[in-house]
mmCIF file of C-alpha atoms and ligand atoms in Angstrom:
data_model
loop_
_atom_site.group_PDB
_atom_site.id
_atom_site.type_symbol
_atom_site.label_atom_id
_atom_site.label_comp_id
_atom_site.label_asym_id
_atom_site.label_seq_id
_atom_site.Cartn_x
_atom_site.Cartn_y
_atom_site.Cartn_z
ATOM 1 C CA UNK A 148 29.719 54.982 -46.289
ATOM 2 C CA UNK A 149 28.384 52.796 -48.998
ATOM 3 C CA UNK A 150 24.704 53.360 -50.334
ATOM 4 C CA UNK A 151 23.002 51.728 -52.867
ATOM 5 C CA UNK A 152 22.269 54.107 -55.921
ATOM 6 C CA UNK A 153 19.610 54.153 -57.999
ATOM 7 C CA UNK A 154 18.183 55.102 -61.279
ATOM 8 C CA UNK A 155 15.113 56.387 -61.710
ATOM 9 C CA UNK A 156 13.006 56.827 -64.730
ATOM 10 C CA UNK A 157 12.063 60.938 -65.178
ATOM 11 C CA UNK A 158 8.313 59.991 -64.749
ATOM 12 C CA UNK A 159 7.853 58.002 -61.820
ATOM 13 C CA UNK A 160 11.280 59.759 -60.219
ATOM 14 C CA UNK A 161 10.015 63.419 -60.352
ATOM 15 C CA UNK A 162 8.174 62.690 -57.095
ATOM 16 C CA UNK A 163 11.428 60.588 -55.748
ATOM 17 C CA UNK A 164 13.787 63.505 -56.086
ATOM 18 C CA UNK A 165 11.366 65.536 -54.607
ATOM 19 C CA UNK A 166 10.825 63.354 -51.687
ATOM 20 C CA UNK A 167 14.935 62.550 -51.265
ATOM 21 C CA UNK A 168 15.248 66.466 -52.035
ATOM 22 C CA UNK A 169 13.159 67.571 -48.969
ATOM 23 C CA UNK A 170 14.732 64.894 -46.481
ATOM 24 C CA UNK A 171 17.771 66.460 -46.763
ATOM 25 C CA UNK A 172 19.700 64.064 -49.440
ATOM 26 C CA UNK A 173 21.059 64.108 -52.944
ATOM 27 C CA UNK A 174 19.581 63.005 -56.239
ATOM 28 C CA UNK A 175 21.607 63.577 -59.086
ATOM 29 C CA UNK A 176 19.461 65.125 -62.056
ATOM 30 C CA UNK A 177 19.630 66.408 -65.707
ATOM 31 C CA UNK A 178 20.151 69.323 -66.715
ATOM 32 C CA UNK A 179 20.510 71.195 -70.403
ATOM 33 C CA UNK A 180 24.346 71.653 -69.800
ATOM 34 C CA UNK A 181 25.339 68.523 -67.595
ATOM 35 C CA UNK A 182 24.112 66.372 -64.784
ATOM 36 C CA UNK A 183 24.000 68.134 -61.832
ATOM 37 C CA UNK A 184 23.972 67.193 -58.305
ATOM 38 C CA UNK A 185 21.243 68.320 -56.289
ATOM 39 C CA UNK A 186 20.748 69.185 -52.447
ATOM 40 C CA UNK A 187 17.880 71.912 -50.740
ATOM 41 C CA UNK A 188 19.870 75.278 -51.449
ATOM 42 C CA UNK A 189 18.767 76.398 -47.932
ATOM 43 C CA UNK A 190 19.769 73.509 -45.758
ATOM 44 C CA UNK A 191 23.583 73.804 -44.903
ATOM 45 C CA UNK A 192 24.033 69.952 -43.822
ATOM 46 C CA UNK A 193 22.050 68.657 -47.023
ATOM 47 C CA UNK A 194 24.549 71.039 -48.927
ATOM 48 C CA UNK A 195 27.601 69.787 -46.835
ATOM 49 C CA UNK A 196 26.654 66.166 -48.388
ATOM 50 C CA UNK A 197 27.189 67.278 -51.912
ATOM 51 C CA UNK A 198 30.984 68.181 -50.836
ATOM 52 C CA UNK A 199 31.459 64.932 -49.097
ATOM 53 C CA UNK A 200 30.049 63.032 -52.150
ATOM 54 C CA UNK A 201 32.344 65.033 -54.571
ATOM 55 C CA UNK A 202 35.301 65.516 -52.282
ATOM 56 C CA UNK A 203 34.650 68.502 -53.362
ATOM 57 C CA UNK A 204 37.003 71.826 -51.540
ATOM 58 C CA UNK A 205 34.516 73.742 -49.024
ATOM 59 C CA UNK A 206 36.319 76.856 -50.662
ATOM 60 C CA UNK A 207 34.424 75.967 -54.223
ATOM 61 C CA UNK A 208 31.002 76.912 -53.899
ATOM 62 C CA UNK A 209 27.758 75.966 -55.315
ATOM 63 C CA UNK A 210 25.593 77.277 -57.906
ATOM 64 C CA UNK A 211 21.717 77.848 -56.702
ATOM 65 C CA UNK A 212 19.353 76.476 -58.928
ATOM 66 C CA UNK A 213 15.707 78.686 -58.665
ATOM 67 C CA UNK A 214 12.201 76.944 -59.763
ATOM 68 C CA UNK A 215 10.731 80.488 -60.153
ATOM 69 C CA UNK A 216 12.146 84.054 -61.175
ATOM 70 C CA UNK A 217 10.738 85.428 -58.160
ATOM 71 C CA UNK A 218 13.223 83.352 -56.076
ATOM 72 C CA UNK A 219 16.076 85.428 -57.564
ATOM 73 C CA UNK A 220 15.216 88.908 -55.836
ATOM 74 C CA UNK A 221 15.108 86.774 -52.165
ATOM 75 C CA UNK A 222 18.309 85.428 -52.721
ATOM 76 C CA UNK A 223 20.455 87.915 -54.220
ATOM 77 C CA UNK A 224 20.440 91.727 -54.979
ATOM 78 C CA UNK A 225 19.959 92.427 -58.402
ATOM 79 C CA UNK A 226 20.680 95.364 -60.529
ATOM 80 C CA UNK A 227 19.338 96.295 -63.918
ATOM 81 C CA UNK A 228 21.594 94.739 -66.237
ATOM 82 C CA UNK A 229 21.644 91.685 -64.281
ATOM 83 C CA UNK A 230 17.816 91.573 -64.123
ATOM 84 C CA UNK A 231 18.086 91.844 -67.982
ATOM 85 C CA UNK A 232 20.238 88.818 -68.426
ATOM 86 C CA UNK A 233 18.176 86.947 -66.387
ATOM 87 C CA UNK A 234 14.767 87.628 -68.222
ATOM 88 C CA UNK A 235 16.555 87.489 -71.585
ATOM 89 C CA UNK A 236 18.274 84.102 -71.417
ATOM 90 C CA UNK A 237 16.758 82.434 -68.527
ATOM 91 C CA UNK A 238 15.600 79.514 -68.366
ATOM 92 C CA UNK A 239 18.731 78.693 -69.960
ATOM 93 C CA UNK A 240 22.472 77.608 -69.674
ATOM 94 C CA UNK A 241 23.493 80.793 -67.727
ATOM 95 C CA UNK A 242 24.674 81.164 -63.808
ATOM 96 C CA UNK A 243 24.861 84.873 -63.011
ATOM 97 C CA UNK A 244 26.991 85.807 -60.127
ATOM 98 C CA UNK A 245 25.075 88.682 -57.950
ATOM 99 C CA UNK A 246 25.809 89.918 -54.418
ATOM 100 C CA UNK A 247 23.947 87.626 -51.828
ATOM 101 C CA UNK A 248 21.492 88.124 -49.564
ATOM 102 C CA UNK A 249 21.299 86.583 -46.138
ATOM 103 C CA UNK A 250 19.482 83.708 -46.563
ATOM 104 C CA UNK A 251 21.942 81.679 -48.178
ATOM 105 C CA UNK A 252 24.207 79.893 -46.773
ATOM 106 C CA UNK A 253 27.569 80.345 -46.691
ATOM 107 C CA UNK A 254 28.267 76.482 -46.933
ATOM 108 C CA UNK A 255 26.881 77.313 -50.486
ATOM 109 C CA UNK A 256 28.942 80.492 -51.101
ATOM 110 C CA UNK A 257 31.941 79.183 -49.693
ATOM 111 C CA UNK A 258 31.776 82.391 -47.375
ATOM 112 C CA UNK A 259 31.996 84.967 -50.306
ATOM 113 C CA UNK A 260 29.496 87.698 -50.487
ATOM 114 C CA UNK A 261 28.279 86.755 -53.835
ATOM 115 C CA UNK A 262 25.847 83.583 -55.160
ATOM 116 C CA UNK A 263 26.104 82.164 -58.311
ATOM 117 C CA UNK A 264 22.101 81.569 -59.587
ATOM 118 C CA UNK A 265 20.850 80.041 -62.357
ATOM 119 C CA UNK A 266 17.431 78.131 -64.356
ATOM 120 C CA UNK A 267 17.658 75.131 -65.602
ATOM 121 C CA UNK A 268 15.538 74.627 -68.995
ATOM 122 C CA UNK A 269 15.710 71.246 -68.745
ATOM 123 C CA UNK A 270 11.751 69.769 -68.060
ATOM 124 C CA UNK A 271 12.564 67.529 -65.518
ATOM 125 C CA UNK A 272 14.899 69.525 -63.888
ATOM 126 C CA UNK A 273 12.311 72.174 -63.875
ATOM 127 C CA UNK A 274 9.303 69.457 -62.422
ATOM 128 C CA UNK A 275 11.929 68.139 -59.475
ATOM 129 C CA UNK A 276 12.366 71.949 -58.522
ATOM 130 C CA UNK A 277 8.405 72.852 -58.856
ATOM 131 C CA UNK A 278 7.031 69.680 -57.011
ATOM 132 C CA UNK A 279 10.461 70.282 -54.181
ATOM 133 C CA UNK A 280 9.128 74.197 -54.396
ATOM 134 C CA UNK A 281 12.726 75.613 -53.460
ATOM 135 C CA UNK A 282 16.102 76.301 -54.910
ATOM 136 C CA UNK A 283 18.564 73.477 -55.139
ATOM 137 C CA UNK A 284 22.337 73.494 -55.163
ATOM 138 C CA UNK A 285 23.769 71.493 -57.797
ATOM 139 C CA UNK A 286 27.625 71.382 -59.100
ATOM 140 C CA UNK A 287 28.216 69.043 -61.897
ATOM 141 C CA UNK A 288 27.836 65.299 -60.619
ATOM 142 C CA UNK A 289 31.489 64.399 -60.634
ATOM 143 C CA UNK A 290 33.756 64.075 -58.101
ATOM 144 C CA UNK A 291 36.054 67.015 -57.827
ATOM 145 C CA UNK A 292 38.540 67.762 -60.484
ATOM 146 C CA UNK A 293 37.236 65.724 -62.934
ATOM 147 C CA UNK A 294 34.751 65.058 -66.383
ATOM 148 C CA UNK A 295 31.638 66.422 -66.079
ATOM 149 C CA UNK A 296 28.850 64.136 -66.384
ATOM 150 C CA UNK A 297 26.498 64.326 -69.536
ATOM 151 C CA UNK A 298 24.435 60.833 -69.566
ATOM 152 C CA UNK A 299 23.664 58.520 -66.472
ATOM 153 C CA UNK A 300 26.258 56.190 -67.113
ATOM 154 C CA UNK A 301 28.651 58.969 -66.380
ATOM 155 C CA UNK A 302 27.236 59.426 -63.519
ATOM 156 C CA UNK A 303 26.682 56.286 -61.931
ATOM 157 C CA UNK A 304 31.022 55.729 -62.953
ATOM 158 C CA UNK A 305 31.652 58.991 -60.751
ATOM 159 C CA UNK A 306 29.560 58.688 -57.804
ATOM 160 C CA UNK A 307 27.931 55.490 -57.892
ATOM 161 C CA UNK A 308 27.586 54.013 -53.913
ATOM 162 C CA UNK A 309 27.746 57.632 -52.941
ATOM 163 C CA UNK A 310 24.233 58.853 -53.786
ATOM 164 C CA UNK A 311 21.123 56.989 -53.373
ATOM 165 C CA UNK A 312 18.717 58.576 -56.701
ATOM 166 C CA UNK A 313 19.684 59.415 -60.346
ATOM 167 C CA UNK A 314 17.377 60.705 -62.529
ATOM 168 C CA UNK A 315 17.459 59.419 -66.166
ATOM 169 C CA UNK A 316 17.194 62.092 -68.375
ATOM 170 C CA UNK A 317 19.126 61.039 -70.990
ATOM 171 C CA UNK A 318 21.739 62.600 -72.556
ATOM 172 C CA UNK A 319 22.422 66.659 -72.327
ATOM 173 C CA UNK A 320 21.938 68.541 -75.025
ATOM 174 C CA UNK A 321 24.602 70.997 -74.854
ATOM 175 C CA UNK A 322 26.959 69.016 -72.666
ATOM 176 C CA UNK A 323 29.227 71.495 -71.096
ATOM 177 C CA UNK A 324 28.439 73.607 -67.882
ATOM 178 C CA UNK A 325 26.719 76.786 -67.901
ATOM 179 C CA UNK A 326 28.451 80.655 -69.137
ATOM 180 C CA UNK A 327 28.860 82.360 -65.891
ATOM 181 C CA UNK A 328 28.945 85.925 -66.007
ATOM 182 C CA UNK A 329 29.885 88.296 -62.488
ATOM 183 C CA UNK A 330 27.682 91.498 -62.432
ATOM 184 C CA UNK A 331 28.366 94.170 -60.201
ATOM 185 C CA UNK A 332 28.418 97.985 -60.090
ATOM 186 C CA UNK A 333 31.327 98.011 -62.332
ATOM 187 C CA UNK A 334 30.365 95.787 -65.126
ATOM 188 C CA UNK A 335 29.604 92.055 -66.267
ATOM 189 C CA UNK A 336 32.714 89.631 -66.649
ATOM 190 C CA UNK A 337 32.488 86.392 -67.950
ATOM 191 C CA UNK A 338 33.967 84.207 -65.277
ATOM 192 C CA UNK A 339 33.261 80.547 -67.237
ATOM 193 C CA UNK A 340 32.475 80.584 -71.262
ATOM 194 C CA UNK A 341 29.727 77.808 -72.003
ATOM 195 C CA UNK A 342 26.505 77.529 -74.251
ATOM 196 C CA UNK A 343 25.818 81.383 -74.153
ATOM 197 C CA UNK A 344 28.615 82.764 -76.292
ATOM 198 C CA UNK A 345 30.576 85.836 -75.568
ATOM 199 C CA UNK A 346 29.179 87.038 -78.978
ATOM 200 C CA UNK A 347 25.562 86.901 -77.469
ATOM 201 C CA UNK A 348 26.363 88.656 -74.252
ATOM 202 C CA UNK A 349 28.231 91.121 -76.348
ATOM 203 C CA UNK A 350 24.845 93.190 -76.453
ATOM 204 C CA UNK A 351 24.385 93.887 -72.729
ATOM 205 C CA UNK A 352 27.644 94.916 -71.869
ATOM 206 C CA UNK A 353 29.457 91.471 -71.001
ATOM 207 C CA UNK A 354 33.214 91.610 -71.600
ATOM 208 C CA UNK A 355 35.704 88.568 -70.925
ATOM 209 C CA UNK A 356 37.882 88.493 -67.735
ATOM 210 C CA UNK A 357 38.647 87.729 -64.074
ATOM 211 C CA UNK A 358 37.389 90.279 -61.386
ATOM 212 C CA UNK A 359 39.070 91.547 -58.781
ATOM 213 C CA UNK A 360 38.319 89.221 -55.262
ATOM 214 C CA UNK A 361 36.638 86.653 -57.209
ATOM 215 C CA UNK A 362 38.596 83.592 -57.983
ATOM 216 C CA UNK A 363 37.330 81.846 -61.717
ATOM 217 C CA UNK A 364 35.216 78.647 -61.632
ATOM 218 C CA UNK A 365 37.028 75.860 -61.370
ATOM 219 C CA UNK A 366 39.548 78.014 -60.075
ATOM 220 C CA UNK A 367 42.563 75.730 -60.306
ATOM 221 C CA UNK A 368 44.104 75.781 -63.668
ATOM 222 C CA UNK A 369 43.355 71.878 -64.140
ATOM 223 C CA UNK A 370 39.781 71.069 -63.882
ATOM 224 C CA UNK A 371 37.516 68.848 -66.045
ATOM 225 C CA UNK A 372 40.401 66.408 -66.402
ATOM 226 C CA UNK A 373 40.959 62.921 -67.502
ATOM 227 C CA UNK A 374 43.399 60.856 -65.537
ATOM 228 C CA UNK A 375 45.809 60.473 -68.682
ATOM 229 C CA UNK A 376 47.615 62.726 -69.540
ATOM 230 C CA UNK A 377 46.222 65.097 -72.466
ATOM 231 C CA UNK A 378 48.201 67.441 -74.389
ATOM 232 C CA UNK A 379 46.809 69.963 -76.723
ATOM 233 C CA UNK A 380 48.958 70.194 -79.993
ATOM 234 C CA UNK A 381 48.548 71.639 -84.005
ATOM 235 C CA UNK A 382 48.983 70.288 -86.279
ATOM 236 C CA UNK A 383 48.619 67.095 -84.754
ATOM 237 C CA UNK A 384 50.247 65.084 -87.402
ATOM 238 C CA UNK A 385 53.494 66.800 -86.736
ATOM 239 C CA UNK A 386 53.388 67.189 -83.235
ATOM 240 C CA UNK A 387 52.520 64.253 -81.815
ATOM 241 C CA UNK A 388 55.590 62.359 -82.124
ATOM 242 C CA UNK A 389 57.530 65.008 -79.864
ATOM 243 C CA UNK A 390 54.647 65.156 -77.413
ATOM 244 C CA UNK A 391 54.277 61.580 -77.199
ATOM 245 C CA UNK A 392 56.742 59.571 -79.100
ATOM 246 C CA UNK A 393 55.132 56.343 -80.225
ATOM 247 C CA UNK A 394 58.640 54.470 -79.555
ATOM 248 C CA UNK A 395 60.569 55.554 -77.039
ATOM 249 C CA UNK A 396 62.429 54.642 -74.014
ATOM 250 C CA UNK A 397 60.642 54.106 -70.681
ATOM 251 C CA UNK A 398 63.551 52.962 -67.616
ATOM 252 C CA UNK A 399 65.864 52.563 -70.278
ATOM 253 C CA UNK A 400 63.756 49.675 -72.353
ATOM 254 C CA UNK A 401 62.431 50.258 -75.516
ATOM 255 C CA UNK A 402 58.727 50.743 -75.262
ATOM 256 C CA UNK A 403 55.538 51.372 -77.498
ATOM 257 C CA UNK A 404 53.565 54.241 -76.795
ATOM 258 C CA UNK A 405 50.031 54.045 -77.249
ATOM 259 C CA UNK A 406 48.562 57.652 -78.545
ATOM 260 C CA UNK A 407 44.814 58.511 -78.351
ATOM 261 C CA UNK A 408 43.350 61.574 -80.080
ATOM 262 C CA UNK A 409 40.740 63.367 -79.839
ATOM 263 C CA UNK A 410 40.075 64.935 -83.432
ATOM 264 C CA UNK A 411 38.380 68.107 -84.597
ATOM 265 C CA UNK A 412 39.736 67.464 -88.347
ATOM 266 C CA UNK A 413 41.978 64.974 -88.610
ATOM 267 C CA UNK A 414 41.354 61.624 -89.502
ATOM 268 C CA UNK A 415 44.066 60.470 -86.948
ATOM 269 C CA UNK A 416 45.875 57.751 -88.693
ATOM 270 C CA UNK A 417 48.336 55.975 -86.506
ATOM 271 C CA UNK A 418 46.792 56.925 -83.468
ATOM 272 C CA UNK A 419 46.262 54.159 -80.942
ATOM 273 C CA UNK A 420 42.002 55.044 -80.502
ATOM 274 C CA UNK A 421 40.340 58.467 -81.938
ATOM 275 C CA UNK A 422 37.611 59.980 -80.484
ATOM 276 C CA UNK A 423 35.557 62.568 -83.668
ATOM 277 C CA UNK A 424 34.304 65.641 -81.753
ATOM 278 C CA UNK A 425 31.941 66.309 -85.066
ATOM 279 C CA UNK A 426 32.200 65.181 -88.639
ATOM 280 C CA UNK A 427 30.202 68.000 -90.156
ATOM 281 C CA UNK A 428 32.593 70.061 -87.758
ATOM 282 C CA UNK A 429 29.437 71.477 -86.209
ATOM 283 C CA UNK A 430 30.796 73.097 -82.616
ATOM 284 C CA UNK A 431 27.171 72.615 -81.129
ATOM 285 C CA UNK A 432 27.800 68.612 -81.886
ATOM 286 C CA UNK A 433 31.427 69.169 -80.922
ATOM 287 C CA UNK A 434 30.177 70.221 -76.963
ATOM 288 C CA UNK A 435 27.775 67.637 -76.641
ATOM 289 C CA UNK A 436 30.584 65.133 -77.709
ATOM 290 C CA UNK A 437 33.143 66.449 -75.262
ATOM 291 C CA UNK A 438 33.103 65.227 -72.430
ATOM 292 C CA UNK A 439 32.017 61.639 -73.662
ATOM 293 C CA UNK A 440 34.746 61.449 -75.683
ATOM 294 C CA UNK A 441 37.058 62.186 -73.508
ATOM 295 C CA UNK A 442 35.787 59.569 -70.929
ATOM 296 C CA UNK A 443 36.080 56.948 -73.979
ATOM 297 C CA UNK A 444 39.705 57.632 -74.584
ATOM 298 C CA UNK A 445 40.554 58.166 -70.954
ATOM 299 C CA UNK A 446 39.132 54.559 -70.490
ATOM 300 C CA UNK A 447 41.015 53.259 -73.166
ATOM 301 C CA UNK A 448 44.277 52.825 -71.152
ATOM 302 C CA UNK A 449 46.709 54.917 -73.285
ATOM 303 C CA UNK A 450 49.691 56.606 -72.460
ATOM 304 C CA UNK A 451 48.432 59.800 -73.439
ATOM 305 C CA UNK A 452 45.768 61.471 -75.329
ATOM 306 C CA UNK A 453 46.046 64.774 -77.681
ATOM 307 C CA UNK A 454 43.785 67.150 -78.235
ATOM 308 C CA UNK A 455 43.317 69.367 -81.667
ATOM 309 C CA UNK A 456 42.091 72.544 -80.821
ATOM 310 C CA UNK A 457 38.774 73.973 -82.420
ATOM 311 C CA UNK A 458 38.529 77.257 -83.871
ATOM 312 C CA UNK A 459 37.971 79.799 -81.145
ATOM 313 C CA UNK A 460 34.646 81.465 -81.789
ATOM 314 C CA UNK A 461 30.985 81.114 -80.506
ATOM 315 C CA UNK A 462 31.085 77.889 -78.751
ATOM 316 C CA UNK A 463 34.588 77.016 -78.985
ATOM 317 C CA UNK A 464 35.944 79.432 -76.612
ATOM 318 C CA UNK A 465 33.922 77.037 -74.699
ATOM 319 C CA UNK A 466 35.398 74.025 -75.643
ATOM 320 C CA UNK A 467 39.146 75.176 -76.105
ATOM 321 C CA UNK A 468 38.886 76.424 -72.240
ATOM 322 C CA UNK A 469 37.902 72.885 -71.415
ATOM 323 C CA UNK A 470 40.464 71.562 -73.226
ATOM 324 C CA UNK A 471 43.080 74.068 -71.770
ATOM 325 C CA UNK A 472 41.956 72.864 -67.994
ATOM 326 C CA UNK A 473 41.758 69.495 -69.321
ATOM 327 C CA UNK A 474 45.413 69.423 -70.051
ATOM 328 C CA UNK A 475 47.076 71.655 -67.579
ATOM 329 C CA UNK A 476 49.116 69.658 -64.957
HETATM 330 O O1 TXA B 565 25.893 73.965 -66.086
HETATM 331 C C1 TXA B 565 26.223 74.096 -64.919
HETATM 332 O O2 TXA B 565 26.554 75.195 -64.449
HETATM 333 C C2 TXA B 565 26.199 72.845 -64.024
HETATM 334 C C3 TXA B 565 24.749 72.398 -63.897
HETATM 335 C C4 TXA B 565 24.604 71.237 -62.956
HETATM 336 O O3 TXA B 565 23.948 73.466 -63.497
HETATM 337 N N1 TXA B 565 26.775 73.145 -62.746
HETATM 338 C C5 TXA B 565 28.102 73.346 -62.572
HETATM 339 O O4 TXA B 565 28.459 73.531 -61.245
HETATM 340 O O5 TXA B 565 28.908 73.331 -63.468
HETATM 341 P P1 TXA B 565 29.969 73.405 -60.753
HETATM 342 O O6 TXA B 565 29.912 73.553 -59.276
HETATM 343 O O7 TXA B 565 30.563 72.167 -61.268
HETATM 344 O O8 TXA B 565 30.653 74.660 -61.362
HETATM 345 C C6 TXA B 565 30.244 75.918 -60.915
HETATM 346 C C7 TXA B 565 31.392 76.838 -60.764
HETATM 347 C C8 TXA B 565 32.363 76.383 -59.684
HETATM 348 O O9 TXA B 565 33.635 76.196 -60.234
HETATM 349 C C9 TXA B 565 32.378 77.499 -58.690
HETATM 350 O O10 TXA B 565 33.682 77.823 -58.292
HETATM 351 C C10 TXA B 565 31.743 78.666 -59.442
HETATM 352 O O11 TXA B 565 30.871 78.094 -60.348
HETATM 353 N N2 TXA B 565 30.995 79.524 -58.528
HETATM 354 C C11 TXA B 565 29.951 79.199 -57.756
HETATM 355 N N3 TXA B 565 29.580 80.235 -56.995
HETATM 356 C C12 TXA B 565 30.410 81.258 -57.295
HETATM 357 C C13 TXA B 565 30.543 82.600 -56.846
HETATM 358 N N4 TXA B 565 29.757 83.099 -55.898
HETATM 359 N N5 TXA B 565 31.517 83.352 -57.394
HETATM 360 C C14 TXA B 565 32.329 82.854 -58.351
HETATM 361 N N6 TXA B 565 32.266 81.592 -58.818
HETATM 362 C C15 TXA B 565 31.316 80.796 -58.298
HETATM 363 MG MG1 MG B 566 31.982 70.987 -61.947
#
């Protein structure tokens, strides 16, 4: 069903959301990693919405947005080192994953006994969730599979007629999702990398890896992809002729190739469109670039886009796992 969507400044729409947000419906909001798209936490059929407008899997679930720390103790069961993360980065760009309690749905845990929880730094995510009072599910407002949102146009491109309120925030400052980290009695994995670095989490114990039972965000190996093809290659000067010959032969004619890419270093001469994650090669800049630039080149109607990888520390573990989903088919 069609529905008109629309766009609401943050000042006058903070009430809006709220309204839309206890009726049961979606609003579509900022946050400090992405846009996320928000429904009550506790109501499964406001919940079941977000998977319709996202033809999203039931099997994915949702992360639970909280306006208050003391929300986290009713909804999950929380140990000591998971308590610590919490007070130490939160409200920030981290989801922990904690064995759930009860009174959350398993619309929004996709039936697993765990909930993924997080708080949003973002002000006007925070002043939706304090005038709405409760949590709010919110996956990234895209439809499944594909580029996270990090502006409203984004937004409106993935799910406008499907929602009825956005909420302009501008752009995101970091601009990919949240670090997730699993705790349980045996330890704290880090199930997603994001804007909380491996190096950071280093301190209280977190260590990199899947966990036994619990399938990895985004589960399927290609996730936060563009719809042409993306390759990742080094060095990309060399490469990109095998990947994507320029001439070729498509059905037996002779064609021209047209070769976008999206450049870390190079200045990417010959290449059909370029997309510059960061001139100064700052990786902060580089994430908040991402996912725009990949929209921009996926629009660009090209035959295929490659990627130069980023060096592999701090944030761009990050990035490069982006990239790796991005081009897995
Ligand atoms: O930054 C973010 O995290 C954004 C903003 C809107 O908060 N949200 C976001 O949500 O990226 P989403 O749904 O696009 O990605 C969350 C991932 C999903 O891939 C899901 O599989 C995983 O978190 N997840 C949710 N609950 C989980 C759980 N109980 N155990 C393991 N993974 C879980
Ligand atoms: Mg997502």
């Amino acid at each position: 069903m069609k529905v008109e969507t629309r766009v609401a400044a943050a000042g006058e729409g903070i009430r809006a959301a709220a309204k839309v947000l206890a009726s049961g419906g979606l609003v579509a909001l900022p946050t400090e990693t992405v846009y996320g798209l928000g429904a009550d936490a506790l109501d499964p059929v406001a919940c079941a919405k977000i998977f319709e407008a996202k033809d999203r899997p039931l099997s994915d679930p949702l992360i639970v947005h909280i306006p208050k720390l003391e929300w986290l103790d009713l909804l999950a069961v929380v140990s000591g080192p998971a308590r610590r993360l919490a007070e130490y980065f939160w409200p920030g760009p981290l989801t922990l994953v904690l064995p759930r309690r009860e009174i959350v749905p398993d619309l929004v845990t996709a039936g697993q006994d765990t909930v993924a929880i997080r708080m949003s730094s973002h002000p006007v995510f925070q002043e939706v969730l304090n005038a709405f009072g409760k949590p709010v599910a919110a996956p990234s407002a895209n439809r499944f599979g594909r580029i996270s949102p990090t502006c409203v146009e984004h937004v409106l491109s993935e799910l406008g007629g499907r929602i009825p309120l956005v909420l302009d925030g501008g752009p995101c400052a970091h601009g990919i999702e949240s670090t997730i980290v699993h705790v349980n009695g045996e330890g704290m994995h880090i199930l997603r990398s994001g804007p909380v670095t491996a190096e950071e989490l280093a301190p209280f114990g977190a260590v990199h890896g899947a966990v036994a039972g619990i399938s990895a965000p985004g589960g399927l190996l290609s996730h936060y992809a563009p719809r042409t093809p993306m390759r990742i290659a080094e060095p990309v000067e060399q490469k990109s002729r095998l990947l994507f010959p320029q001439e070729g032969s498509r059905d037996g004619r002779h064609t021209h190739f047209s070769v976008g890419l999206l450049s870390w270093e190079s200045s990417g001469e010959g290449f059909a469109k370029v997309e510059r994650l960061s001139r100064k090669q700052d990786l902060r800049e580089a994430a908040a670039n991402l996912y725009g630039a990949m929209r921009r080149l996926d629009e660009a109607g090209l035959d295929g886009i490659i990627a130069e990888p980023v060096p592999e520390t701090g944030l761009g573990a990050a990035i490069m796992e982006r990239l790796r989903k991005a081009s897995a088919r």
